[in-house]
Coordinates of C-alpha atoms in Angstrom, one line a residue:
M1 CA -0.2 0.0 -0.5
S2 CA 1.5 3.5 -0.4
T3 CA 0.0 6.6 1.1
P4 CA 0.7 9.7 -1.3
S5 CA 2.5 12.8 -0.1
S6 CA 0.6 15.6 0.7
S7 CA 2.4 17.7 -1.3
D8 CA 1.1 15.0 -4.1
H9 CA -2.7 16.4 -3.6
P10 CA -4.8 14.9 -6.4
S11 CA -8.4 17.0 -6.9
Q12 CA -10.8 14.4 -5.6
F13 CA -11.8 13.8 -9.3
A14 CA -8.5 13.0 -10.4
L15 CA -8.9 10.3 -7.4
L16 CA -11.1 8.0 -10.3
G17 CA -8.3 7.7 -12.1
Q18 CA -6.7 5.8 -9.6
R19 CA -5.7 2.6 -7.6
R20 CA -6.1 3.7 -4.6
F21 CA -9.4 4.7 -4.7
A22 CA -12.0 4.2 -8.6
P23 CA -12.8 0.4 -6.9
F24 CA -13.8 1.6 -3.6
F25 CA -15.6 3.7 -5.2
W26 CA -17.1 0.9 -7.4
V27 CA -17.7 -1.1 -5.3
Q28 CA -19.0 1.4 -2.6
F29 CA -21.9 2.6 -5.8
L30 CA -22.0 -0.7 -7.0
G31 CA -23.6 -2.5 -3.7
A32 CA -25.4 0.8 -2.6
M33 CA -27.0 1.0 -5.8
N34 CA -28.0 -2.5 -5.4
D35 CA -30.2 -2.5 -2.4
N36 CA -31.8 0.1 -3.5
V37 CA -32.8 -1.4 -6.2
F38 CA -34.0 -4.7 -4.6
K39 CA -35.4 -3.3 -1.4
F40 CA -37.8 -0.2 -3.6
A41 CA -38.9 -2.8 -6.2
F42 CA -39.5 -5.2 -3.7
T43 CA -41.9 -2.8 -1.5
V44 CA -43.6 -1.3 -5.0
L45 CA -44.2 -5.8 -5.6
V46 CA -46.3 -5.8 -1.8
T47 CA -47.7 -2.1 -2.8
Y48 CA -49.2 -2.9 -5.7
R49 CA -48.6 -6.4 -7.1
L50 CA -48.8 -8.9 -4.2
S51 CA -51.8 -9.3 -1.3
V52 CA -50.4 -10.8 1.4
S53 CA -53.1 -10.5 4.7
W54 CA -49.4 -10.2 7.6
L55 CA -48.0 -7.3 5.6
P56 CA -49.9 -4.6 4.6
S57 CA -49.4 -2.5 1.5
A58 CA -49.7 0.5 3.8
M59 CA -47.5 -1.2 6.4
A60 CA -45.1 -3.1 3.7
G61 CA -42.2 1.1 3.4
L62 CA -41.9 0.5 7.2
V63 CA -41.3 -3.2 7.4
I64 CA -38.9 -3.8 5.2
G65 CA -36.8 -0.5 5.7
A66 CA -37.2 -2.0 9.4
V67 CA -36.1 -5.8 8.7
F68 CA -33.2 -3.8 6.3
I69 CA -32.1 -1.4 9.3
A70 CA -32.1 -4.0 12.3
P71 CA -28.6 -6.0 10.7
F72 CA -27.3 -2.7 11.4
L73 CA -27.7 -2.4 15.4
L74 CA -27.4 -6.4 15.5
F75 CA -23.9 -7.1 13.9
S76 CA -22.5 -3.9 13.3
A77 CA -20.2 -3.8 16.3
T78 CA -18.9 -7.1 15.2
A79 CA -18.7 -5.8 11.6
G80 CA -15.9 -3.2 13.4
Q81 CA -14.2 -5.7 14.6
L82 CA -13.5 -7.9 11.6
A83 CA -12.5 -4.6 9.4
D84 CA -9.6 -3.8 12.3
K85 CA -9.3 -7.5 12.8
Y86 CA -8.7 -8.2 8.8
D87 CA -7.4 -6.9 5.6
K88 CA -9.9 -4.8 4.5
A89 CA -9.8 -5.6 0.7
R90 CA -10.3 -9.0 1.4
M91 CA -13.5 -8.2 3.4
T92 CA -14.7 -6.7 0.9
R93 CA -14.2 -8.9 -2.0
W94 CA -15.5 -11.1 1.2
V95 CA -18.7 -9.1 1.3
K96 CA -19.4 -8.5 -2.4
N97 CA -19.0 -12.6 -2.2
L98 CA -21.8 -12.2 0.1
E99 CA -24.2 -10.3 -1.9
L100 CA -24.2 -12.4 -4.8
G101 CA -25.5 -15.3 -2.8
I102 CA -28.5 -12.8 -1.3
M103 CA -29.6 -12.5 -4.9
A104 CA -28.7 -15.6 -6.8
L105 CA -31.5 -16.3 -3.5
A106 CA -33.5 -13.7 -4.4
T107 CA -33.9 -14.2 -7.7
L108 CA -35.7 -17.2 -6.7
G109 CA -38.0 -15.4 -4.6
L110 CA -38.7 -12.2 -7.6
V111 CA -39.2 -15.3 -10.0
T112 CA -41.4 -16.8 -7.0
H113 CA -43.2 -14.2 -5.6
Q114 CA -42.1 -15.0 -2.4
V115 CA -43.1 -12.5 0.5
P116 CA -40.9 -14.1 2.7
L117 CA -38.5 -15.2 1.5
L118 CA -37.7 -11.4 0.0
L119 CA -37.7 -10.4 3.4
G120 CA -35.0 -12.7 4.3
C121 CA -33.0 -11.6 1.7
I122 CA -34.0 -8.0 3.0
F123 CA -32.2 -8.7 6.6
L124 CA -29.3 -10.7 4.4
M125 CA -29.0 -7.3 2.6
G126 CA -28.7 -5.5 5.5
L127 CA -26.5 -7.8 7.3
H128 CA -24.1 -7.0 4.0
S129 CA -24.1 -3.2 4.1
T130 CA -22.9 -3.6 7.5
L131 CA -20.7 -5.4 6.9
F132 CA -19.2 -3.7 5.2
G133 CA -19.9 0.0 6.6
P134 CA -17.0 0.2 8.6
V135 CA -14.9 -1.7 5.9
K136 CA -16.0 2.2 3.7
F137 CA -15.0 5.0 6.4
A138 CA -12.0 2.8 7.8
Y139 CA -10.8 1.8 4.1
L140 CA -9.9 6.3 2.9
P141 CA -7.4 7.2 5.8
Q142 CA -5.7 4.2 4.3
H143 CA -4.7 5.1 1.6
L144 CA -5.6 8.4 1.1
N145 CA -3.6 11.8 3.1
E146 CA -5.2 14.3 5.0
R147 CA -5.5 16.9 2.8
E148 CA -7.2 15.0 0.4
L149 CA -9.9 13.0 3.3
T150 CA -12.6 15.7 2.7
G151 CA -12.6 15.7 -1.2
G152 CA -12.8 11.4 -0.9
N153 CA -15.3 11.4 1.4
G154 CA -16.9 14.1 -0.4
M155 CA -16.5 12.0 -3.5
I156 CA -18.0 8.8 -1.7
E157 CA -20.9 10.9 0.1
M158 CA -21.5 12.5 -4.0
G159 CA -22.0 8.6 -5.4
T160 CA -23.9 7.1 -1.8
F161 CA -26.6 9.9 -3.0
V162 CA -26.5 9.2 -6.5
S163 CA -26.9 5.2 -5.9
I164 CA -29.7 5.6 -4.2
L165 CA -31.3 8.0 -6.8
L166 CA -31.0 5.8 -9.3
G167 CA -30.9 2.5 -7.5
N168 CA -34.5 4.5 -6.7
V169 CA -35.8 5.0 -10.6
A170 CA -34.5 2.0 -12.3
G171 CA -36.1 -0.9 -9.0
G172 CA -39.6 1.6 -10.0
I173 CA -39.6 1.4 -13.7
L174 CA -38.2 -2.0 -14.0
I175 CA -40.6 -3.3 -11.6
A176 CA -43.5 -1.5 -13.7
L177 CA -43.1 -3.5 -16.7
P178 CA -46.3 -5.7 -17.9
E179 CA -46.3 -9.4 -16.2
S180 CA -47.3 -10.3 -19.8
G181 CA -44.2 -9.5 -21.7
A182 CA -40.9 -10.8 -22.7
V183 CA -39.7 -10.5 -19.1
S184 CA -41.7 -9.8 -16.7
G185 CA -40.8 -7.0 -13.8
A186 CA -39.9 -9.3 -11.6
Q187 CA -37.9 -10.9 -13.2
A188 CA -36.0 -7.7 -14.5
V189 CA -35.3 -6.4 -11.4
A190 CA -33.8 -10.5 -10.9
V191 CA -31.1 -9.9 -14.4
A192 CA -30.5 -6.6 -13.0
C193 CA -29.5 -7.4 -9.2
L194 CA -27.4 -9.8 -10.2
A195 CA -25.9 -8.5 -12.9
L196 CA -25.2 -5.0 -10.2
A197 CA -23.7 -7.7 -6.9
A198 CA -21.6 -9.3 -10.5
L199 CA -20.3 -6.4 -11.5
G200 CA -19.2 -4.8 -7.9
R201 CA -17.1 -8.3 -7.2
L202 CA -15.9 -7.6 -10.5
A203 CA -14.1 -4.2 -9.0
A204 CA -13.5 -5.4 -5.5
Q205 CA -10.9 -7.8 -7.4
F206 CA -9.1 -4.1 -7.8
V207 CA -9.2 -3.0 -4.5
P208 CA -5.4 -2.8 -3.4
A209 CA -3.9 -4.3 -0.1
T210 CA -5.5 -2.6 3.1
P211 CA -2.6 -4.4 5.4
A212 CA -5.4 -5.3 9.0
T213 CA -5.0 -2.2 11.7
E214 CA -5.5 -4.8 14.4
P215 CA -4.4 -8.1 13.8
G216 CA -4.1 -9.6 16.8
L217 CA -7.6 -8.3 18.0
K218 CA -9.6 -11.6 19.4
V219 CA -13.1 -10.7 17.7
N220 CA -16.2 -11.0 20.6
W221 CA -19.1 -12.1 19.2
N222 CA -21.6 -11.6 21.6
P223 CA -23.5 -7.9 20.1
V224 CA -24.4 -7.3 22.9
T225 CA -21.3 -7.1 25.0
E226 CA -19.5 -5.9 22.0
T227 CA -22.5 -3.0 21.0
W228 CA -21.4 -1.1 24.5
A229 CA -17.4 -1.9 23.9
N230 CA -17.5 0.0 21.2
L231 CA -20.3 2.8 22.3
K232 CA -17.4 3.1 25.6
L233 CA -14.3 3.2 23.2
A234 CA -16.0 5.7 20.9
H235 CA -16.2 8.2 24.0
G236 CA -12.9 7.9 24.9
H237 CA -12.1 9.9 22.7
L238 CA -14.4 13.1 23.5
A239 CA -14.4 15.2 19.9
V240 CA -14.7 12.6 17.9
F241 CA -17.9 10.9 20.5
R242 CA -19.5 14.4 20.3
S243 CA -18.9 14.3 15.8
L244 CA -20.8 10.8 15.6
L245 CA -23.6 12.3 17.3
G246 CA -23.5 15.2 15.0
I247 CA -23.5 12.5 12.3
S248 CA -26.6 10.4 13.8
W249 CA -28.2 14.1 13.9
L250 CA -27.7 14.3 10.3
W251 CA -29.7 10.5 9.9
F252 CA -32.2 11.9 12.1
F253 CA -32.4 15.4 10.2
G254 CA -32.5 13.5 6.6
A255 CA -35.0 10.4 7.5
V256 CA -37.9 12.6 8.2
F257 CA -37.5 14.1 4.8
L258 CA -37.2 11.1 3.1
S259 CA -39.8 8.9 4.6
Q260 CA -42.3 12.3 4.3
F261 CA -42.0 12.5 0.8
P262 CA -44.5 10.5 -0.5
V263 CA -46.8 12.0 1.9
F264 CA -46.0 15.5 1.4
A265 CA -45.7 15.3 -2.7
K266 CA -49.4 14.5 -2.3
D267 CA -51.5 16.0 0.9
V268 CA -49.1 19.3 0.9
L269 CA -47.9 19.6 -2.4
H270 CA -51.1 18.0 -4.4
G271 CA -48.4 15.9 -6.4
D272 CA -48.5 12.8 -8.3
E273 CA -46.2 9.7 -7.5
H274 CA -44.1 12.2 -10.1
V275 CA -43.9 15.0 -7.8
A276 CA -42.5 12.5 -5.2
S277 CA -40.3 11.2 -7.0
L278 CA -39.0 14.5 -8.4
L279 CA -38.9 15.7 -4.6
L280 CA -36.3 12.6 -3.2
V281 CA -34.5 13.5 -6.9
V282 CA -33.7 17.7 -6.0
F283 CA -32.5 15.9 -2.4
S284 CA -30.3 13.4 -3.5
V285 CA -28.4 16.3 -6.0
G286 CA -28.7 18.7 -2.7
V287 CA -26.9 16.4 -1.1
G288 CA -24.1 15.4 -3.4
M289 CA -23.4 18.9 -4.9
G290 CA -23.3 20.0 -0.7
S291 CA -20.5 17.0 -0.3
L292 CA -18.4 17.6 -3.7
L293 CA -18.0 21.5 -2.5
C294 CA -16.7 20.9 0.5
E295 CA -12.9 20.4 -0.7
T296 CA -13.5 23.8 -3.0
L297 CA -14.6 25.9 0.1
S298 CA -12.2 23.5 2.3
R299 CA -8.6 24.5 0.6
E300 CA -7.3 21.0 0.6
H301 CA -7.4 20.0 3.8
V302 CA -10.4 18.7 6.6
E303 CA -12.7 22.1 7.7
I304 CA -14.6 21.5 10.1
G305 CA -15.5 25.2 10.3
L306 CA -17.9 24.2 7.3
V307 CA -19.9 21.9 9.7
P308 CA -21.6 24.8 11.3
L309 CA -21.9 26.5 8.5
G310 CA -24.6 23.6 7.2
A311 CA -26.1 23.5 10.2
I312 CA -26.9 27.2 9.6
G313 CA -28.4 26.5 6.4
M314 CA -29.8 23.5 7.5
T315 CA -31.8 25.1 9.6
V316 CA -32.7 27.8 6.9
F317 CA -33.9 26.2 4.5
A318 CA -35.6 23.4 6.0
G319 CA -37.5 27.0 8.2
D320 CA -38.9 28.4 5.0
L321 CA -39.7 24.9 3.7
W322 CA -42.2 24.8 6.5
W323 CA -43.3 28.5 5.4
S324 CA -43.1 28.4 2.0
S325 CA -45.9 24.4 1.9
S326 CA -48.6 26.2 4.8
A327 CA -49.9 28.8 2.1
L328 CA -49.4 26.6 -0.6
V329 CA -53.7 26.2 -1.4
A330 CA -54.7 23.1 -2.8
P331 CA -55.7 22.8 -6.9
A332 CA -58.7 21.5 -8.4
L333 CA -57.0 18.2 -9.2
Q334 CA -54.3 16.4 -8.8
Y335 CA -50.6 17.8 -10.1
G336 CA -49.4 15.5 -13.0
L337 CA -45.1 16.5 -12.7
G338 CA -45.0 19.1 -15.6
S339 CA -47.8 21.5 -13.9
F340 CA -46.4 20.9 -10.5
I341 CA -43.7 22.5 -12.3
A342 CA -46.1 25.2 -14.4
E343 CA -46.1 27.5 -10.9
P344 CA -44.4 29.8 -9.6
A345 CA -45.1 28.6 -5.5
H346 CA -44.3 25.4 -6.2
W347 CA -40.1 27.1 -6.8
R348 CA -39.6 28.4 -4.1
V349 CA -40.1 24.7 -2.2
L350 CA -37.8 23.2 -4.2
A351 CA -34.9 26.0 -3.9
D352 CA -35.4 25.1 -0.3
L353 CA -35.3 21.6 -0.1
F354 CA -32.2 21.5 -3.0
L355 CA -30.8 24.5 -0.8
L356 CA -31.0 22.8 2.7
S357 CA -29.9 19.4 1.2
L358 CA -27.0 21.0 -0.1
F359 CA -25.7 22.0 3.0
A360 CA -26.5 18.8 5.0
G361 CA -23.9 17.8 2.7
L362 CA -21.4 20.5 4.2
Y363 CA -22.4 19.0 6.9
S364 CA -21.9 16.0 7.0
V365 CA -18.8 15.6 5.1
P366 CA -16.3 17.5 7.3
M367 CA -17.0 15.2 10.2
Y368 CA -16.9 12.3 8.9
A369 CA -13.0 13.2 7.7
L370 CA -12.7 14.2 11.4
I371 CA -13.9 10.8 12.7
Q372 CA -11.3 9.4 9.8
L373 CA -8.8 12.1 10.9
R374 CA -8.8 11.7 15.0
S375 CA -9.8 8.0 15.9
P376 CA -6.7 5.3 16.7
A377 CA -5.7 3.9 13.7
S378 CA -6.0 0.1 15.7
H379 CA -10.4 1.2 16.7
R380 CA -11.0 3.3 13.7
A381 CA -13.2 0.2 12.0
R382 CA -14.4 -0.3 15.2
I383 CA -15.6 3.4 16.6
I384 CA -16.7 3.6 12.7
A385 CA -19.5 0.3 14.2
A386 CA -20.2 2.6 17.1
N387 CA -21.6 5.4 14.3
N388 CA -23.3 3.2 12.3
I389 CA -25.1 1.8 16.0
L390 CA -25.7 5.4 16.9
N391 CA -27.4 5.9 13.1
A392 CA -29.7 3.3 12.9
L393 CA -30.9 4.3 17.2
F394 CA -31.8 7.8 15.9
M395 CA -33.4 7.1 12.7
I396 CA -35.3 4.6 14.5
A397 CA -36.3 7.1 16.7
S398 CA -36.8 9.7 14.1
S399 CA -39.9 7.1 12.4
L400 CA -41.1 7.4 16.5
I401 CA -41.1 10.9 17.5
V402 CA -42.5 12.2 13.4
G403 CA -45.1 9.1 13.8
A404 CA -46.1 10.5 17.4
L405 CA -46.2 13.9 15.4
L406 CA -48.6 13.2 13.3
A407 CA -50.6 10.8 15.3
A408 CA -50.8 14.1 17.8
G409 CA -52.8 16.0 15.1
F410 CA -49.1 18.0 13.6
T411 CA -49.2 18.3 9.7
V412 CA -46.6 17.3 7.9
P413 CA -44.9 21.5 7.5
Q414 CA -45.2 21.7 11.0
V415 CA -42.6 18.8 11.4
F416 CA -40.3 20.6 9.3
G417 CA -40.6 23.1 11.3
L418 CA -40.1 22.0 14.3
L419 CA -37.6 20.0 12.8
A420 CA -36.0 23.4 11.9
V421 CA -35.5 24.3 15.5
A422 CA -34.4 21.1 16.8
N423 CA -31.4 21.0 14.2
A424 CA -30.8 25.0 15.2
V425 CA -31.0 23.4 18.5
V426 CA -28.4 20.2 18.7
A427 CA -26.5 22.3 16.7
L428 CA -25.9 24.8 19.5
W429 CA -25.1 22.0 21.5
I430 CA -22.7 20.7 19.6
F431 CA -20.4 23.7 18.7
L432 CA -21.1 24.5 22.7
V433 CA -19.4 21.2 23.9
V434 CA -16.8 21.3 21.0
P435 CA -15.4 23.9 20.7
E436 CA -13.6 23.3 17.5
Y437 CA -16.6 23.7 15.0
L438 CA -17.0 27.3 16.4
L439 CA -13.9 28.7 16.6
R440 CA -13.8 27.0 12.7
F441 CA -15.9 29.0 11.6
I442 CA -14.9 32.0 12.9
A443 CA -11.9 31.3 11.1
W444 CA -13.2 30.5 8.0
V445 CA -15.6 33.0 7.8
L446 CA -12.8 36.0 8.3
S447 CA -10.3 33.8 6.1
H448 CA -13.5 33.1 2.5
L449 CA -15.5 36.9 3.9
V450 CA -13.7 39.6 5.3
Y451 CA -10.5 39.0 3.9
R452 CA -8.8 37.9 0.3
F453 CA -5.9 34.9 2.3
K454 CA -3.8 34.2 0.2
L455 CA -1.4 31.0 1.8
Q456 CA 1.5 29.6 1.0
G457 CA 3.3 26.4 2.2
T458 CA 1.4 25.4 4.3
R459 CA 1.9 21.9 4.2
N460 CA 4.7 22.5 6.1
I461 CA 2.7 22.7 8.7
P462 CA 3.1 19.0 10.3
A463 CA 0.2 16.8 9.7
T464 CA 1.0 14.7 13.0
G465 CA 3.2 15.5 15.8
A466 CA 4.4 18.6 18.6
A467 CA 5.6 20.6 17.3
V468 CA 5.9 24.7 17.3
L469 CA 4.3 27.8 15.3
V470 CA 6.3 30.9 15.7
C471 CA 4.5 33.8 13.5
N472 CA 5.1 37.1 13.4
H473 CA 1.7 39.5 16.3
V474 CA 0.2 42.1 13.8
S475 CA -3.8 41.9 14.9
F476 CA -5.9 41.0 16.9
I477 CA -7.0 38.0 14.8
D478 CA -3.9 36.8 13.6
P479 CA -4.9 33.5 16.2
V480 CA -8.3 32.8 14.0
L481 CA -6.2 33.2 10.9
L482 CA -3.4 31.0 12.1
M483 CA -6.5 28.6 12.9
A484 CA -7.9 28.8 9.3
A485 CA -4.3 27.8 7.4
S486 CA -4.2 24.8 9.7
P487 CA -5.7 21.8 9.4
R488 CA -4.8 20.6 13.2
P489 CA -5.7 22.8 16.4
I490 CA -3.9 25.1 17.5
R491 CA -3.5 26.0 21.7
F492 CA -1.2 29.3 21.8
L493 CA 0.4 31.4 24.5
M494 CA -1.0 34.7 24.4
D495 CA -0.4 38.3 26.4
H496 CA -2.9 37.8 29.6
R497 CA -4.2 41.2 28.7
I498 CA -5.9 39.9 25.2
F499 CA -7.8 37.8 27.2
K500 CA -10.0 41.0 29.0
I501 CA -11.3 42.2 25.1
P502 CA -14.5 41.4 25.1
V503 CA -16.3 38.5 22.3
L504 CA -12.4 38.5 21.3
G505 CA -11.5 37.5 25.1
W506 CA -14.2 34.4 25.3
L507 CA -13.0 33.3 21.6
F508 CA -9.7 32.2 22.7
K509 CA -10.5 30.6 26.2
L510 CA -12.7 28.8 24.0
A511 CA -9.7 27.8 21.9
K512 CA -8.0 27.1 25.6
A513 CA -5.4 29.4 24.8
I514 CA -2.4 29.8 27.3
P515 CA -2.5 33.5 29.1
I516 CA 0.8 34.2 30.2
A517 CA 1.7 37.4 31.9
P518 CA 5.3 38.5 32.5
R519 CA 7.4 37.0 35.4
A520 CA 8.3 40.5 37.1
E521 CA 3.9 40.8 36.9
D522 CA 3.6 37.6 38.3
P523 CA 5.8 34.9 38.4
A524 CA 3.2 32.2 39.2
A525 CA 1.4 31.9 36.4
Y526 CA 4.7 32.8 33.3
E527 CA 5.7 30.1 35.2
A528 CA 2.5 27.8 35.0
A529 CA 2.2 28.8 31.1
F530 CA 5.3 27.2 30.2
D531 CA 4.5 24.4 32.1
A532 CA 0.7 24.3 30.0
A533 CA 2.7 25.3 27.2
D534 CA 4.7 22.1 27.5
A535 CA 1.9 19.8 28.4
V536 CA 0.8 20.6 24.5
L537 CA 3.9 19.5 23.0
A538 CA 4.0 15.8 25.6
D539 CA -0.4 15.9 24.1
G540 CA 1.5 15.7 20.6
E541 CA -0.2 18.8 19.7
L542 CA 0.5 22.6 17.7
L543 CA 1.6 25.0 19.7
G544 CA 1.7 28.5 18.5
I545 CA 3.1 31.6 20.0
F546 CA 4.2 35.4 18.9
P547 CA 7.5 35.8 19.7
E548 CA 7.7 39.5 19.7
G549 CA 5.0 39.3 23.0
G550 CA 2.3 41.6 22.0
I551 CA 0.9 42.8 18.7
T552 CA 2.9 45.2 16.9
R553 CA 2.2 49.4 16.6
D554 CA 3.8 50.8 13.9
G555 CA 4.4 47.2 11.4
T556 CA 7.8 46.0 11.8
L557 CA 8.4 43.4 12.5
Q558 CA 9.5 43.5 17.0
P559 CA 12.4 41.8 18.8
F560 CA 11.8 38.5 19.3
K561 CA 11.8 37.7 22.7
G562 CA 14.1 34.5 24.9
G563 CA 10.2 32.7 26.1
L564 CA 10.7 29.8 22.4
M565 CA 13.9 28.7 24.1
K566 CA 13.1 28.3 27.4
I567 CA 9.6 26.3 25.1
L568 CA 12.8 23.5 23.5
E569 CA 14.9 22.9 26.0
R570 CA 12.4 21.7 28.2
R571 CA 10.9 19.7 24.7
P572 CA 12.8 19.3 21.6
V573 CA 11.2 19.8 18.9
P574 CA 10.2 21.3 15.3
V575 CA 9.8 25.0 14.9
V576 CA 8.0 26.1 12.0
P577 CA 8.6 29.8 10.9
M578 CA 5.5 31.8 9.8
A579 CA 4.6 34.6 8.5
L580 CA 1.7 36.6 8.4
T581 CA 1.5 39.9 5.3
N582 CA -0.4 42.5 4.4
L583 CA -2.6 43.0 7.7
W584 CA -1.0 46.2 8.9
G585 CA -3.7 49.1 8.8
S586 CA -7.2 46.5 8.8
F587 CA -9.9 46.7 10.6
F588 CA -7.2 44.8 13.6
S589 CA -4.8 46.8 13.9
R590 CA -3.0 48.9 15.9
A591 CA -3.1 51.3 13.0
E592 CA -4.8 54.2 14.3
R593 CA -2.7 55.8 16.4
G594 CA -1.4 52.4 18.2
T595 CA -5.3 51.7 18.7
A596 CA -7.4 48.7 16.9
M597 CA -11.2 49.1 15.4
V598 CA -12.3 52.5 14.6
K599 CA -12.6 52.6 11.0
P600 CA -13.8 49.1 9.8
F601 CA -13.6 49.7 6.2
R602 CA -10.4 51.8 6.4
R603 CA -8.7 48.7 4.1
G604 CA -12.0 48.8 2.0
L605 CA -14.3 44.7 2.3
F606 CA -11.6 41.8 0.8
S607 CA -8.9 42.6 1.8
R608 CA -5.7 40.9 0.1
V609 CA -3.6 39.3 3.5
G610 CA -2.1 36.2 3.7
L611 CA 0.1 33.8 5.4
V612 CA 3.7 31.9 4.5
A613 CA 5.0 29.3 6.4
A614 CA 8.8 27.6 6.3
P615 CA 9.7 24.2 6.6
A616 CA 10.5 22.9 10.0
L617 CA 13.5 23.4 12.0
A618 CA 15.2 20.8 14.1
P619 CA 15.1 21.7 17.4
E620 CA 18.7 22.0 18.5
A621 CA 19.1 24.4 14.6
V622 CA 16.8 27.3 16.1
T623 CA 18.4 30.5 17.7
T624 CA 16.0 33.7 18.5
E625 CA 18.4 35.4 16.1
G626 CA 17.7 33.1 13.4
L627 CA 14.6 32.6 13.6
H628 CA 14.4 36.6 13.7
G629 CA 15.4 36.8 10.2
Q630 CA 13.7 33.7 9.1
V631 CA 10.5 35.7 9.9
G632 CA 11.8 38.8 8.7
G633 CA 13.0 37.1 5.4
L634 CA 9.7 35.4 5.0
L635 CA 7.7 39.1 5.3
A636 CA 10.3 40.9 2.4
T637 CA 9.7 37.7 0.5
A638 CA 6.2 38.6 0.2
S639 CA 6.4 41.6 0.2
S640 CA 8.7 41.6 -3.0

């Protein structure tokens, strides 16, 4: 297995031309499509063509969905262990062999119209997806570097929703073929499912070797105890666990819309089944486009600042969907697809649906990438299995809660409105308990919407391990801009007086910045700051310092103080010289007679600023004077 260096970064679409990604992408795409061809065709079959006393047509969709999701609750914990214990390429091929066998059974069931057998095959396809889930998300970090994870996850997410859409459309078209034709609908579905399974198995043959991350693991076959163990394991990494909850909430959110599309189309939009299909198309395309946008908006690293942006969009447009759909008036005749699109009022509904799903894509991809990046490699598949368990629980909860709301007399638009409010509350909770999301969002807004922020050399920031980032100090928001440039969290050592500034002080406390006071002013606080800085490096994290000791008052680089050398004496780690450029004179600098934030538009909107990072220096090569010269050289080069 070869993982590319961080300097070799193809675009997310270029990954489709590489063996380390393309075969796995097509395995996932074909498997998801097969799931949905079979599920949707079976649902239509028992709803319209077969009369089964113990499976009323009104309950068919719910029962089939519940049977499919049951293995995620029962066997995700076991699947996570297997994915950690065995080579993931071998696991992929085993799963695809299982799919071929299931589709052979399903062919028999479709041809003979044996509903119990088909329901059993639905359960087995759920098992197939359960086994593949941990493999899918644990595979990517072993083949993609940090700068590729967002793009790779975006492609997988986009491919999944496109395959779901195509599977539902194909399943509906094929099962609708007349029974009197040369090939009946059930036979056509059987052939299509077998063909998709065979193509998936062929693609699996080209998936490159992906060594086990914990080959010595002893598998616990008890699903109850192992499920609990997986949840405890995930909870041991709080930022990851809370991200799992955030992902599970997205599944709750999405499940509400997907489950209500038929009744929403019929009873609220007054459209036929083609209108319901249009809603599914719009929703799937929106999620796919949002997923693909993540790499463009993230500057090629895992940008979790997009998660709050996604949550805001989900809330705003789910709320507007409630508002816009509540005002619709019933027509004299039911709308067909053409007449529905011809009504201007319906375009707002479709725009709301498209935009809320697009923002859902922006929300989900960085969260998945963060989970992959921050989970220990030896436990990654089991943590992802815990994610699948939580997803299933949240989806079941969504069905129960929405069912209770509808039974209590709430309309579908009102359910969407309540969901918008709930999304705002859940998002606020996540961003307060994991403040990194909120901090990175603020950094993203500043670097994209306030400044035109040009980055150079940021691949010199180590992807793993401890390091000290040393930068000139030009403005009050320098730490925020450094956050925006780094793919990893940074803990800053900062002058204690900055914590007294309204808003900024709260923000830096949220970022767990380390306050430092002059030794002469407060010797105990001075020493405590260096102890805290050493603890940051001991944990393998990034430490950011501004060795000038304060914000420049004239725009020039001030002499460096000796605190850095004290840090390196205690813990020798690499040092990355950095320089913020063209910030002097901006709103947050002290260009106005030694103060700041006086003239908001002194430099106009979208001021051009930059950050330049040099290659890391070995700790033994660092001197205060030499480092000052290096940072000064970066500033001179950037301004020339």
